[in-house]
Structures are given as structure tokens and as C-alpha cells.
Amino acid sequence: MASSSAIRKVTVIGSGLMGSGIAQVCAQSGFKVVMVDQTREILAKAKGGIESSISRVAKKKFKDNPASSTQFIEKTMSNLSTNVDSAGAVKDADLVIEAIVENMDVKHKLFRELDKAAPSRTIFASNTSSLSITEIASSTKRLDRFGGLHFFNPVPMMQLVEVIHTPQTSEETMKTLMQFSKDLGKVAVKCTDTPGFIVNRLLVPFMMEAVRMLERGDASLEDINQAMKLGAGHPLGPFSVVDLAGLDIAKFVIDGWHQKFPDNPLFKPSPLLNKLVSEGKLGAKSGEGFFKHGKK
């Protein structure tokens, strides 16, 4: 249930995998949500996906009570509306969560427009996983009311939210974002605006070092994977993780960090990763990465 007095109405910009997942958990938790994207067709598809997902949740949650299941679905969907006008969608929002393409220029353009349209009290947050929250926020005049809310995929199932503060984010904003995350039923952790925050800052260099070990011939792909599963207790080895995440995503993140911090050896690009991406071997989603997967 929505219990945060500061947040009642949420606008989610972007209806892709992350945006629709965020919109779903907000609606499920009792918040009034407006989901925004470029066309009504895109939004209709995303809303249909949310309803299917909600139905699966309800089936598990109320397996012996069909009436309660139906009521849960109807109540959740009644909390969700859509809009193709981003400026109009934020006019009475308490919180705006951006979940669009990982491109700084595109995010700057969006937030400049939203900053003019949203009330001064509205908190802005980005779901970026790799870009600087401070840099994104610089396109607005509400630096004290800007933070990061990094959800994990699939949003309805993953418990963690990283709540990111910049040097300018106010304590009140952080308290509100932390409480909001908890109101969604998530576990919230705080982090400064460091590259990759907590999870990706540790995970991406870990995956990249595994690739470098393979490049150097230190050990085979299979042995590196097996060693980390059995020796470190990881459920998946690093090459399995990068195949699931997407080699193109790993390359995008590491290239961006290297460009910004060229002297950090942890952020050094990988010739092998670059080669595989150039060949279209992006991991599970393309059918082949470091491993061969089923046809996509």
C-alpha cells in the first residue's frame, strides 16, 4: 500500500522492460501511475504486458480466492494510465522516474523539458545503470530534488533498489526516495554517484577481468566459470552472467567508464569483447556470445 505521504502520484517515462516493470510495481503498491512513451501503440503493448504480469502475480498470491485475484488485478490496473505527452504527464506528479535509452544527450533533452513542466516540489529520478546522476541532473534547476532509483530486471521480482545521491541531493529527497522504495516492497540501499553504483561497479569489472584472463590464456572459459561457481559460491560464472546481461551492454558500460576515467585499469576495454560484439555475438538474446544458445 502507498504509505509515503510525500509520494502519491508517480510518472514513469519509458514503457520498455524497465519502465513497464517500474510502473507495474508502483501500481501494485497503490500509487497512481502515469506511464509515458512516444506512441499509443507502444503504450498499449506495454500495458497489455503489465496486465499479463499482474495476472500471474494475482494467480500466485490469491490461488485459492479467485474473487480477490480479480479485485487485485482490477485495482492495480485502475491505478495505471498512459500518456504520450510527457510534459502534460508530470504537471501534478510527486515523483518522475526516467527509464529511457542510456544516452546522456537524450536524457538531458527530456529533463530540460520536464523541469519546465513539473511543479517545483516534484522529485526527479533516473533509473540509469551506468550514467552519472550528477551529470543527468545538471540539465535541471532542481539539483536538490534529483536522485537515482536503480531498479533491477525483472523489476516485479528483483527485491533491490539502489538509491543514489549526488553531492547536491537533499537529505529530505533521499529520505523520501528511500521510503518510496520500501513502500514498493523493495530493499533499498544508498550509494553515492560513483560509476555503476554498488552492483554494477563490482559486477562489471569482475566480468571484464574474467574476459581478460581468457585473453591472456590464464585459464579456459569453462574453468574460469566453474572456479567462480564452486570456489566463490556464485550461482553463475562470469561468462554466463555477461551472456545473460548482453555483451553489447557490457561493452557500452565499460567504454563509457573508460572514456570518463581513462587511467583506471578496471575500466580498460577488451579486444575480445569488442570483436564478439562487432560479429553480432551479443549473448543469449542473439543466440551466441561466449556460449552458443538456442536460436532467437
PDB file of C-alpha atoms in Angstrom:
ATOM      1  CA  MET A   1       0.000   0.000   0.000  1.00  0.00           C
ATOM      2  CA  ALA A   2       1.112   3.533  -0.715  1.00  0.00           C
ATOM      3  CA  SER A   3       2.136   4.884   2.674  1.00  0.00           C
ATOM      4  CA  SER A   4       4.649   7.597   1.832  1.00  0.00           C
ATOM      5  CA  SER A   5       2.912  10.910   2.485  1.00  0.00           C
ATOM      6  CA  ALA A   6       5.305  12.712   0.124  1.00  0.00           C
ATOM      7  CA  ILE A   7       4.639  10.470  -2.892  1.00  0.00           C
ATOM      8  CA  ARG A   8       1.161   9.733  -4.185  1.00  0.00           C
ATOM      9  CA  LYS A   9       1.379  10.262  -7.935  1.00  0.00           C
ATOM     10  CA  VAL A  10       4.224   8.805  -9.996  1.00  0.00           C
ATOM     11  CA  THR A  11       5.067   9.412 -13.655  1.00  0.00           C
ATOM     12  CA  VAL A  12       7.278   6.835 -15.365  1.00  0.00           C
ATOM     13  CA  ILE A  13       8.913   7.986 -18.600  1.00  0.00           C
ATOM     14  CA  GLY A  14       9.550   4.989 -20.845  1.00  0.00           C
ATOM     15  CA  SER A  15       7.481   1.813 -21.197  1.00  0.00           C
ATOM     16  CA  GLY A  16      10.184  -0.662 -22.119  1.00  0.00           C
ATOM     17  CA  LEU A  17      11.224  -3.609 -19.981  1.00  0.00           C
ATOM     18  CA  MET A  18      12.355  -1.443 -17.075  1.00  0.00           C
ATOM     19  CA  GLY A  19       9.783   1.334 -17.379  1.00  0.00           C
ATOM     20  CA  SER A  20       6.814  -1.030 -17.557  1.00  0.00           C
ATOM     21  CA  GLY A  21       8.207  -3.061 -14.651  1.00  0.00           C
ATOM     22  CA  ILE A  22       8.589   0.066 -12.522  1.00  0.00           C
ATOM     23  CA  ALA A  23       5.087   1.231 -13.471  1.00  0.00           C
ATOM     24  CA  GLN A  24       3.706  -2.187 -12.509  1.00  0.00           C
ATOM     25  CA  VAL A  25       5.222  -2.312  -9.018  1.00  0.00           C
ATOM     26  CA  CYS A  26       4.112   1.276  -8.364  1.00  0.00           C
ATOM     27  CA  ALA A  27       0.527   0.499  -9.404  1.00  0.00           C
ATOM     28  CA  GLN A  28       0.543  -2.762  -7.415  1.00  0.00           C
ATOM     29  CA  SER A  29       1.662  -0.841  -4.341  1.00  0.00           C
ATOM     30  CA  GLY A  30      -1.234   1.601  -4.528  1.00  0.00           C
ATOM     31  CA  PHE A  31       0.394   4.579  -6.227  1.00  0.00           C
ATOM     32  CA  LYS A  32      -1.351   6.407  -9.058  1.00  0.00           C
ATOM     33  CA  VAL A  33       0.924   5.944 -12.070  1.00  0.00           C
ATOM     34  CA  VAL A  34       1.137   7.570 -15.480  1.00  0.00           C
ATOM     35  CA  MET A  35       3.326   5.674 -17.954  1.00  0.00           C
ATOM     36  CA  VAL A  36       4.672   7.747 -20.846  1.00  0.00           C
ATOM     37  CA  ASP A  37       6.066   6.773 -24.226  1.00  0.00           C
ATOM     38  CA  GLN A  38       6.203   8.072 -27.787  1.00  0.00           C
ATOM     39  CA  THR A  39       3.142   6.371 -29.302  1.00  0.00           C
ATOM     40  CA  ARG A  40      -0.166   4.949 -28.123  1.00  0.00           C
ATOM     41  CA  GLU A  41       0.675   1.664 -29.859  1.00  0.00           C
ATOM     42  CA  ILE A  42       3.842   1.259 -27.775  1.00  0.00           C
ATOM     43  CA  LEU A  43       1.916   2.099 -24.621  1.00  0.00           C
ATOM     44  CA  ALA A  44      -0.926  -0.311 -25.440  1.00  0.00           C
ATOM     45  CA  LYS A  45       1.559  -3.151 -25.872  1.00  0.00           C
ATOM     46  CA  ALA A  46       3.319  -2.269 -22.599  1.00  0.00           C
ATOM     47  CA  LYS A  47       0.014  -2.015 -20.722  1.00  0.00           C
ATOM     48  CA  GLY A  48      -1.032  -5.407 -22.047  1.00  0.00           C
ATOM     49  CA  GLY A  49       2.255  -6.875 -20.835  1.00  0.00           C
ATOM     50  CA  ILE A  50       1.700  -5.359 -17.393  1.00  0.00           C
ATOM     51  CA  GLU A  51      -1.807  -6.811 -17.176  1.00  0.00           C
ATOM     52  CA  SER A  52      -0.476 -10.264 -18.078  1.00  0.00           C
ATOM     53  CA  SER A  53       2.249  -9.927 -15.459  1.00  0.00           C
ATOM     54  CA  ILE A  54      -0.242  -8.709 -12.827  1.00  0.00           C
ATOM     55  CA  SER A  55      -2.484 -11.682 -13.603  1.00  0.00           C
ATOM     56  CA  ARG A  56       0.395 -14.072 -12.933  1.00  0.00           C
ATOM     57  CA  VAL A  57       1.138 -12.304  -9.647  1.00  0.00           C
ATOM     58  CA  ALA A  58      -2.523 -12.464  -8.631  1.00  0.00           C
ATOM     59  CA  LYS A  59      -2.784 -16.139  -9.524  1.00  0.00           C
ATOM     60  CA  LYS A  60       0.050 -16.968  -7.126  1.00  0.00           C
ATOM     61  CA  LYS A  61      -0.981 -14.508  -4.428  1.00  0.00           C
ATOM     62  CA  PHE A  62      -4.668 -15.490  -4.369  1.00  0.00           C
ATOM     63  CA  LYS A  63      -4.556 -19.048  -5.716  1.00  0.00           C
ATOM     64  CA  ASP A  64      -7.490 -20.147  -3.547  1.00  0.00           C
ATOM     65  CA  ASN A  65      -9.516 -16.960  -3.880  1.00  0.00           C
ATOM     66  CA  PRO A  66     -10.496 -16.063  -7.476  1.00  0.00           C
ATOM     67  CA  ALA A  67     -12.617 -13.104  -6.352  1.00  0.00           C
ATOM     68  CA  SER A  68      -9.685 -11.494  -4.532  1.00  0.00           C
ATOM     69  CA  SER A  69      -7.460 -12.219  -7.542  1.00  0.00           C
ATOM     70  CA  THR A  70      -9.839 -10.390  -9.874  1.00  0.00           C
ATOM     71  CA  GLN A  71     -10.169  -7.495  -7.442  1.00  0.00           C
ATOM     72  CA  PHE A  72      -6.371  -7.199  -7.162  1.00  0.00           C
ATOM     73  CA  ILE A  73      -5.965  -7.086 -10.946  1.00  0.00           C
ATOM     74  CA  GLU A  74      -8.736  -4.522 -11.396  1.00  0.00           C
ATOM     75  CA  LYS A  75      -7.473  -2.303  -8.570  1.00  0.00           C
ATOM     76  CA  THR A  76      -3.892  -2.391  -9.859  1.00  0.00           C
ATOM     77  CA  MET A  77      -4.873  -1.623 -13.439  1.00  0.00           C
ATOM     78  CA  SER A  78      -7.129   1.223 -12.250  1.00  0.00           C
ATOM     79  CA  ASN A  79      -4.030   2.853 -10.759  1.00  0.00           C
ATOM     80  CA  LEU A  80      -2.301   2.862 -14.158  1.00  0.00           C
ATOM     81  CA  SER A  81      -2.891   5.308 -17.003  1.00  0.00           C
ATOM     82  CA  THR A  82      -0.866   6.196 -20.090  1.00  0.00           C
ATOM     83  CA  ASN A  83       0.075   9.390 -21.907  1.00  0.00           C
ATOM     84  CA  VAL A  84       2.106  10.331 -24.975  1.00  0.00           C
ATOM     85  CA  ASP A  85       2.599  13.883 -23.680  1.00  0.00           C
ATOM     86  CA  SER A  86       5.471  13.812 -21.199  1.00  0.00           C
ATOM     87  CA  ALA A  87       5.067  17.455 -20.206  1.00  0.00           C
ATOM     88  CA  GLY A  88       1.372  17.004 -19.512  1.00  0.00           C
ATOM     89  CA  ALA A  89       2.001  13.799 -17.596  1.00  0.00           C
ATOM     90  CA  VAL A  90       4.210  15.473 -14.980  1.00  0.00           C
ATOM     91  CA  LYS A  91       2.042  18.506 -14.164  1.00  0.00           C
ATOM     92  CA  ASP A  92       0.756  17.022 -10.897  1.00  0.00           C
ATOM     93  CA  ALA A  93       3.392  14.331 -10.312  1.00  0.00           C
ATOM     94  CA  ASP A  94       5.081  13.946  -6.940  1.00  0.00           C
ATOM     95  CA  LEU A  95       7.823  11.785  -8.449  1.00  0.00           C
ATOM     96  CA  VAL A  96       9.084  11.347 -12.012  1.00  0.00           C
ATOM     97  CA  ILE A  97      11.144   8.243 -12.814  1.00  0.00           C
ATOM     98  CA  GLU A  98      13.002   8.238 -16.131  1.00  0.00           C
ATOM     99  CA  ALA A  99      13.659   4.863 -17.779  1.00  0.00           C
ATOM    100  CA  ILE A 100      14.597   5.678 -21.371  1.00  0.00           C
ATOM    101  CA  VAL A 101      17.606   4.983 -23.591  1.00  0.00           C
ATOM    102  CA  GLU A 102      21.064   5.200 -21.980  1.00  0.00           C
ATOM    103  CA  ASN A 103      22.109   8.306 -23.879  1.00  0.00           C
ATOM    104  CA  MET A 104      23.140  11.428 -21.994  1.00  0.00           C
ATOM    105  CA  ASP A 105      22.051  13.905 -24.665  1.00  0.00           C
ATOM    106  CA  VAL A 106      18.604  12.315 -24.919  1.00  0.00           C
ATOM    107  CA  LYS A 107      18.209  12.336 -21.138  1.00  0.00           C
ATOM    108  CA  HIS A 108      19.306  15.981 -20.936  1.00  0.00           C
ATOM    109  CA  LYS A 109      16.752  16.984 -23.565  1.00  0.00           C
ATOM    110  CA  LEU A 110      13.984  15.131 -21.747  1.00  0.00           C
ATOM    111  CA  PHE A 111      14.770  16.511 -18.294  1.00  0.00           C
ATOM    112  CA  ARG A 112      15.076  20.086 -19.575  1.00  0.00           C
ATOM    113  CA  GLU A 113      11.513  19.785 -20.885  1.00  0.00           C
ATOM    114  CA  LEU A 114      10.216  18.075 -17.741  1.00  0.00           C
ATOM    115  CA  ASP A 115      11.893  20.641 -15.481  1.00  0.00           C
ATOM    116  CA  LYS A 116       9.818  23.395 -17.085  1.00  0.00           C
ATOM    117  CA  ALA A 117       6.553  21.440 -16.878  1.00  0.00           C
ATOM    118  CA  ALA A 118       6.693  19.810 -13.435  1.00  0.00           C
ATOM    119  CA  PRO A 119       5.889  21.616 -10.164  1.00  0.00           C
ATOM    120  CA  SER A 120       8.916  22.768  -8.188  1.00  0.00           C
ATOM    121  CA  ARG A 121       8.119  20.235  -5.444  1.00  0.00           C
ATOM    122  CA  THR A 122       8.362  17.258  -7.837  1.00  0.00           C
ATOM    123  CA  ILE A 123      11.298  14.915  -7.299  1.00  0.00           C
ATOM    124  CA  PHE A 124      13.117  13.653 -10.398  1.00  0.00           C
ATOM    125  CA  ALA A 125      14.889  10.294 -10.527  1.00  0.00           C
ATOM    126  CA  SER A 126      16.726   8.349 -13.200  1.00  0.00           C
ATOM    127  CA  ASN A 127      16.821   4.556 -13.483  1.00  0.00           C
ATOM    128  CA  THR A 128      20.163   4.685 -15.309  1.00  0.00           C
ATOM    129  CA  SER A 129      22.518   1.818 -14.539  1.00  0.00           C
ATOM    130  CA  SER A 130      25.738   3.336 -15.828  1.00  0.00           C
ATOM    131  CA  LEU A 131      25.497   7.095 -16.426  1.00  0.00           C
ATOM    132  CA  SER A 132      26.251   9.822 -13.892  1.00  0.00           C
ATOM    133  CA  ILE A 133      23.204  11.027 -11.955  1.00  0.00           C
ATOM    134  CA  THR A 134      25.009  14.306 -11.279  1.00  0.00           C
ATOM    135  CA  GLU A 135      25.534  14.878 -14.996  1.00  0.00           C
ATOM    136  CA  ILE A 136      21.938  13.964 -15.846  1.00  0.00           C
ATOM    137  CA  ALA A 137      20.642  16.302 -13.123  1.00  0.00           C
ATOM    138  CA  SER A 138      22.734  19.202 -14.448  1.00  0.00           C
ATOM    139  CA  SER A 139      20.122  19.770 -17.161  1.00  0.00           C
ATOM    140  CA  THR A 140      17.605  20.830 -14.491  1.00  0.00           C
ATOM    141  CA  LYS A 141      17.247  23.545 -11.864  1.00  0.00           C
ATOM    142  CA  ARG A 142      16.219  21.101  -9.097  1.00  0.00           C
ATOM    143  CA  LEU A 143      19.571  19.615  -8.140  1.00  0.00           C
ATOM    144  CA  ASP A 144      18.435  19.127  -4.537  1.00  0.00           C
ATOM    145  CA  ARG A 145      15.375  17.172  -5.701  1.00  0.00           C
ATOM    146  CA  PHE A 146      17.167  14.827  -8.096  1.00  0.00           C
ATOM    147  CA  GLY A 147      18.444  11.334  -7.349  1.00  0.00           C
ATOM    148  CA  GLY A 148      18.829   7.866  -8.765  1.00  0.00           C
ATOM    149  CA  LEU A 149      16.433   4.947  -8.402  1.00  0.00           C
ATOM    150  CA  HIS A 150      18.166   1.978  -9.977  1.00  0.00           C
ATOM    151  CA  PHE A 151      15.810  -0.997 -10.224  1.00  0.00           C
ATOM    152  CA  PHE A 152      16.861  -4.440 -11.407  1.00  0.00           C
ATOM    153  CA  ASN A 153      15.365  -6.641 -14.107  1.00  0.00           C
ATOM    154  CA  PRO A 154      12.777  -8.134 -13.854  1.00  0.00           C
ATOM    155  CA  VAL A 155      11.517  -5.323 -11.645  1.00  0.00           C
ATOM    156  CA  PRO A 156       8.475  -7.134 -10.171  1.00  0.00           C
ATOM    157  CA  MET A 157      10.695  -9.991  -8.958  1.00  0.00           C
ATOM    158  CA  MET A 158      14.020  -8.369  -8.028  1.00  0.00           C
ATOM    159  CA  GLN A 159      13.997  -7.036  -4.478  1.00  0.00           C
ATOM    160  CA  LEU A 160      16.812  -4.498  -4.685  1.00  0.00           C
ATOM    161  CA  VAL A 161      16.690  -0.786  -5.451  1.00  0.00           C
ATOM    162  CA  GLU A 162      19.855   1.325  -5.370  1.00  0.00           C
ATOM    163  CA  VAL A 163      19.001   4.854  -4.202  1.00  0.00           C
ATOM    164  CA  ILE A 164      21.647   7.250  -5.455  1.00  0.00           C
ATOM    165  CA  HIS A 165      22.505  10.674  -4.100  1.00  0.00           C
ATOM    166  CA  THR A 166      24.618  13.343  -5.739  1.00  0.00           C
ATOM    167  CA  PRO A 167      26.519  15.977  -3.734  1.00  0.00           C
ATOM    168  CA  GLN A 168      23.501  18.264  -4.234  1.00  0.00           C
ATOM    169  CA  THR A 169      20.693  15.810  -3.385  1.00  0.00           C
ATOM    170  CA  SER A 170      18.985  16.974  -0.201  1.00  0.00           C
ATOM    171  CA  GLU A 171      18.580  14.757   2.845  1.00  0.00           C
ATOM    172  CA  GLU A 172      14.802  15.193   2.577  1.00  0.00           C
ATOM    173  CA  THR A 173      14.857  13.934  -1.015  1.00  0.00           C
ATOM    174  CA  MET A 174      16.899  10.894  -0.005  1.00  0.00           C
ATOM    175  CA  LYS A 175      14.545  10.086   2.863  1.00  0.00           C
ATOM    176  CA  THR A 176      11.582  10.334   0.503  1.00  0.00           C
ATOM    177  CA  LEU A 177      13.197   8.099  -2.142  1.00  0.00           C
ATOM    178  CA  MET A 178      14.243   5.539   0.465  1.00  0.00           C
ATOM    179  CA  GLN A 179      10.730   5.420   1.933  1.00  0.00           C
ATOM    180  CA  PHE A 180       9.166   5.219  -1.526  1.00  0.00           C
ATOM    181  CA  SER A 181      11.387   2.231  -2.405  1.00  0.00           C
ATOM    182  CA  LYS A 182      10.366   0.499   0.827  1.00  0.00           C
ATOM    183  CA  ASP A 183       6.700   1.267   0.104  1.00  0.00           C
ATOM    184  CA  LEU A 184       7.159  -0.724  -3.114  1.00  0.00           C
ATOM    185  CA  GLY A 185       8.204  -3.697  -1.010  1.00  0.00           C
ATOM    186  CA  LYS A 186      11.813  -3.360  -2.102  1.00  0.00           C
ATOM    187  CA  VAL A 187      15.060  -3.447  -0.152  1.00  0.00           C
ATOM    188  CA  ALA A 188      16.678  -0.038  -0.576  1.00  0.00           C
ATOM    189  CA  VAL A 189      20.427   0.591  -0.361  1.00  0.00           C
ATOM    190  CA  LYS A 190      22.095   4.010  -0.506  1.00  0.00           C
ATOM    191  CA  CYS A 191      25.103   4.871  -2.639  1.00  0.00           C
ATOM    192  CA  THR A 192      26.943   7.950  -3.844  1.00  0.00           C
ATOM    193  CA  ASP A 193      27.043   8.788  -7.543  1.00  0.00           C
ATOM    194  CA  THR A 194      30.021   6.516  -8.269  1.00  0.00           C
ATOM    195  CA  PRO A 195      30.246   4.780 -11.678  1.00  0.00           C
ATOM    196  CA  GLY A 196      27.948   1.751 -11.675  1.00  0.00           C
ATOM    197  CA  PHE A 197      26.761   2.463  -8.106  1.00  0.00           C
ATOM    198  CA  ILE A 198      27.194  -0.695  -5.965  1.00  0.00           C
ATOM    199  CA  VAL A 199      26.166  -3.719  -8.010  1.00  0.00           C
ATOM    200  CA  ASN A 200      27.493  -2.801 -11.451  1.00  0.00           C
ATOM    201  CA  ARG A 201      30.620  -1.166 -10.016  1.00  0.00           C
ATOM    202  CA  LEU A 202      31.542  -4.588  -8.624  1.00  0.00           C
ATOM    203  CA  LEU A 203      29.927  -6.801 -11.255  1.00  0.00           C
ATOM    204  CA  VAL A 204      31.174  -5.220 -14.494  1.00  0.00           C
ATOM    205  CA  PRO A 205      34.896  -5.129 -13.568  1.00  0.00           C
ATOM    206  CA  PHE A 206      34.518  -8.717 -12.284  1.00  0.00           C
ATOM    207  CA  MET A 207      33.129  -9.826 -15.657  1.00  0.00           C
ATOM    208  CA  MET A 208      35.749  -7.835 -17.542  1.00  0.00           C
ATOM    209  CA  GLU A 209      38.622  -9.325 -15.545  1.00  0.00           C
ATOM    210  CA  ALA A 210      37.317 -12.792 -16.390  1.00  0.00           C
ATOM    211  CA  VAL A 211      37.425 -11.832 -20.087  1.00  0.00           C
ATOM    212  CA  ARG A 212      40.981 -10.507 -19.679  1.00  0.00           C
ATOM    213  CA  MET A 213      42.072 -13.762 -18.017  1.00  0.00           C
ATOM    214  CA  LEU A 214      40.724 -15.601 -21.065  1.00  0.00           C
ATOM    215  CA  GLU A 215      42.509 -13.174 -23.407  1.00  0.00           C
ATOM    216  CA  ARG A 216      45.817 -13.738 -21.578  1.00  0.00           C
ATOM    217  CA  GLY A 217      45.392 -17.504 -21.666  1.00  0.00           C
ATOM    218  CA  ASP A 218      45.463 -17.769 -17.866  1.00  0.00           C
ATOM    219  CA  ALA A 219      42.634 -20.307 -17.866  1.00  0.00           C
ATOM    220  CA  SER A 220      39.884 -21.607 -20.132  1.00  0.00           C
ATOM    221  CA  LEU A 221      36.415 -20.099 -20.270  1.00  0.00           C
ATOM    222  CA  GLU A 222      34.904 -23.249 -18.776  1.00  0.00           C
ATOM    223  CA  ASP A 223      37.429 -23.404 -15.926  1.00  0.00           C
ATOM    224  CA  ILE A 224      37.005 -19.725 -15.014  1.00  0.00           C
ATOM    225  CA  ASN A 225      33.231 -20.182 -14.920  1.00  0.00           C
ATOM    226  CA  GLN A 226      33.485 -23.381 -12.871  1.00  0.00           C
ATOM    227  CA  ALA A 227      36.034 -21.939 -10.457  1.00  0.00           C
ATOM    228  CA  MET A 228      33.825 -18.996  -9.518  1.00  0.00           C
ATOM    229  CA  LYS A 229      30.768 -21.204  -9.101  1.00  0.00           C
ATOM    230  CA  LEU A 230      32.451 -23.791  -6.890  1.00  0.00           C
ATOM    231  CA  GLY A 231      35.160 -21.693  -5.259  1.00  0.00           C
ATOM    232  CA  ALA A 232      33.239 -18.475  -4.619  1.00  0.00           C
ATOM    233  CA  GLY A 233      29.725 -19.868  -4.367  1.00  0.00           C
ATOM    234  CA  HIS A 234      28.414 -17.859  -7.307  1.00  0.00           C
ATOM    235  CA  PRO A 235      25.248 -19.320  -8.879  1.00  0.00           C
ATOM    236  CA  LEU A 236      26.584 -18.424 -12.340  1.00  0.00           C
ATOM    237  CA  GLY A 237      30.107 -17.980 -13.651  1.00  0.00           C
ATOM    238  CA  PRO A 238      31.156 -14.591 -15.075  1.00  0.00           C
ATOM    239  CA  PHE A 239      30.804 -15.627 -18.721  1.00  0.00           C
ATOM    240  CA  SER A 240      27.272 -16.901 -18.104  1.00  0.00           C
ATOM    241  CA  VAL A 241      26.435 -13.585 -16.429  1.00  0.00           C
ATOM    242  CA  VAL A 242      27.775 -11.449 -19.277  1.00  0.00           C
ATOM    243  CA  ASP A 243      25.945 -13.617 -21.839  1.00  0.00           C
ATOM    244  CA  LEU A 244      22.687 -13.032 -19.970  1.00  0.00           C
ATOM    245  CA  ALA A 245      23.304  -9.316 -19.488  1.00  0.00           C
ATOM    246  CA  GLY A 246      24.369  -8.825 -23.104  1.00  0.00           C
ATOM    247  CA  LEU A 247      27.890  -8.367 -24.445  1.00  0.00           C
ATOM    248  CA  ASP A 248      26.814  -5.111 -26.079  1.00  0.00           C
ATOM    249  CA  ILE A 249      25.607  -3.793 -22.723  1.00  0.00           C
ATOM    250  CA  ALA A 250      28.894  -4.730 -21.051  1.00  0.00           C
ATOM    251  CA  LYS A 251      30.816  -3.017 -23.859  1.00  0.00           C
ATOM    252  CA  PHE A 252      28.643   0.104 -23.669  1.00  0.00           C
ATOM    253  CA  VAL A 253      29.187   0.403 -19.923  1.00  0.00           C
ATOM    254  CA  ILE A 254      32.932  -0.250 -19.937  1.00  0.00           C
ATOM    255  CA  ASP A 255      33.523   2.044 -22.933  1.00  0.00           C
ATOM    256  CA  GLY A 256      31.646   4.859 -21.199  1.00  0.00           C
ATOM    257  CA  TRP A 257      33.576   4.434 -17.973  1.00  0.00           C
ATOM    258  CA  HIS A 258      36.893   4.222 -19.832  1.00  0.00           C
ATOM    259  CA  GLN A 259      36.148   7.417 -21.733  1.00  0.00           C
ATOM    260  CA  LYS A 260      35.433   9.225 -18.481  1.00  0.00           C
ATOM    261  CA  PHE A 261      38.178   7.579 -16.390  1.00  0.00           C
ATOM    262  CA  PRO A 262      40.891   6.532 -18.890  1.00  0.00           C
ATOM    263  CA  ASP A 263      43.541   5.915 -16.219  1.00  0.00           C
ATOM    264  CA  ASN A 264      41.510   3.365 -14.263  1.00  0.00           C
ATOM    265  CA  PRO A 265      42.744  -0.124 -15.261  1.00  0.00           C
ATOM    266  CA  LEU A 266      39.462  -1.702 -14.135  1.00  0.00           C
ATOM    267  CA  PHE A 267      37.713   0.188 -16.930  1.00  0.00           C
ATOM    268  CA  LYS A 268      40.083  -0.885 -19.732  1.00  0.00           C
ATOM    269  CA  PRO A 269      38.193  -2.122 -22.836  1.00  0.00           C
ATOM    270  CA  SER A 270      38.596  -5.703 -24.048  1.00  0.00           C
ATOM    271  CA  PRO A 271      39.640  -6.552 -27.630  1.00  0.00           C
ATOM    272  CA  LEU A 272      37.880  -9.934 -27.371  1.00  0.00           C
ATOM    273  CA  LEU A 273      34.633  -8.382 -26.185  1.00  0.00           C
ATOM    274  CA  ASN A 274      34.833  -5.761 -28.934  1.00  0.00           C
ATOM    275  CA  LYS A 275      35.378  -8.486 -31.549  1.00  0.00           C
ATOM    276  CA  LEU A 276      32.403 -10.566 -30.418  1.00  0.00           C
ATOM    277  CA  VAL A 277      30.104  -7.540 -30.362  1.00  0.00           C
ATOM    278  CA  SER A 278      31.262  -6.497 -33.860  1.00  0.00           C
ATOM    279  CA  GLU A 279      30.335 -10.008 -35.050  1.00  0.00           C
ATOM    280  CA  GLY A 280      26.841  -9.651 -33.596  1.00  0.00           C
ATOM    281  CA  LYS A 281      27.507 -12.196 -30.856  1.00  0.00           C
ATOM    282  CA  LEU A 282      25.681 -10.383 -28.089  1.00  0.00           C
ATOM    283  CA  GLY A 283      24.890 -13.283 -25.760  1.00  0.00           C
ATOM    284  CA  ALA A 284      21.660 -15.159 -25.063  1.00  0.00           C
ATOM    285  CA  LYS A 285      19.497 -12.583 -26.862  1.00  0.00           C
ATOM    286  CA  SER A 286      21.294 -13.114 -30.192  1.00  0.00           C
ATOM    287  CA  GLY A 287      21.795 -16.872 -29.801  1.00  0.00           C
ATOM    288  CA  GLU A 288      25.549 -16.684 -29.260  1.00  0.00           C
ATOM    289  CA  GLY A 289      28.023 -14.828 -27.070  1.00  0.00           C
ATOM    290  CA  PHE A 290      30.756 -16.572 -25.142  1.00  0.00           C
ATOM    291  CA  PHE A 291      28.449 -19.607 -25.322  1.00  0.00           C
ATOM    292  CA  LYS A 292      26.058 -20.827 -28.006  1.00  0.00           C
ATOM    293  CA  HIS A 293      22.405 -20.541 -27.015  1.00  0.00           C
ATOM    294  CA  GLY A 294      19.149 -21.593 -28.617  1.00  0.00           C
ATOM    295  CA  LYS A 295      18.040 -19.779 -31.760  1.00  0.00           C
ATOM    296  CA  LYS A 296      16.387 -16.440 -31.113  1.00  0.00           C
TER     297      LYS A 296
END
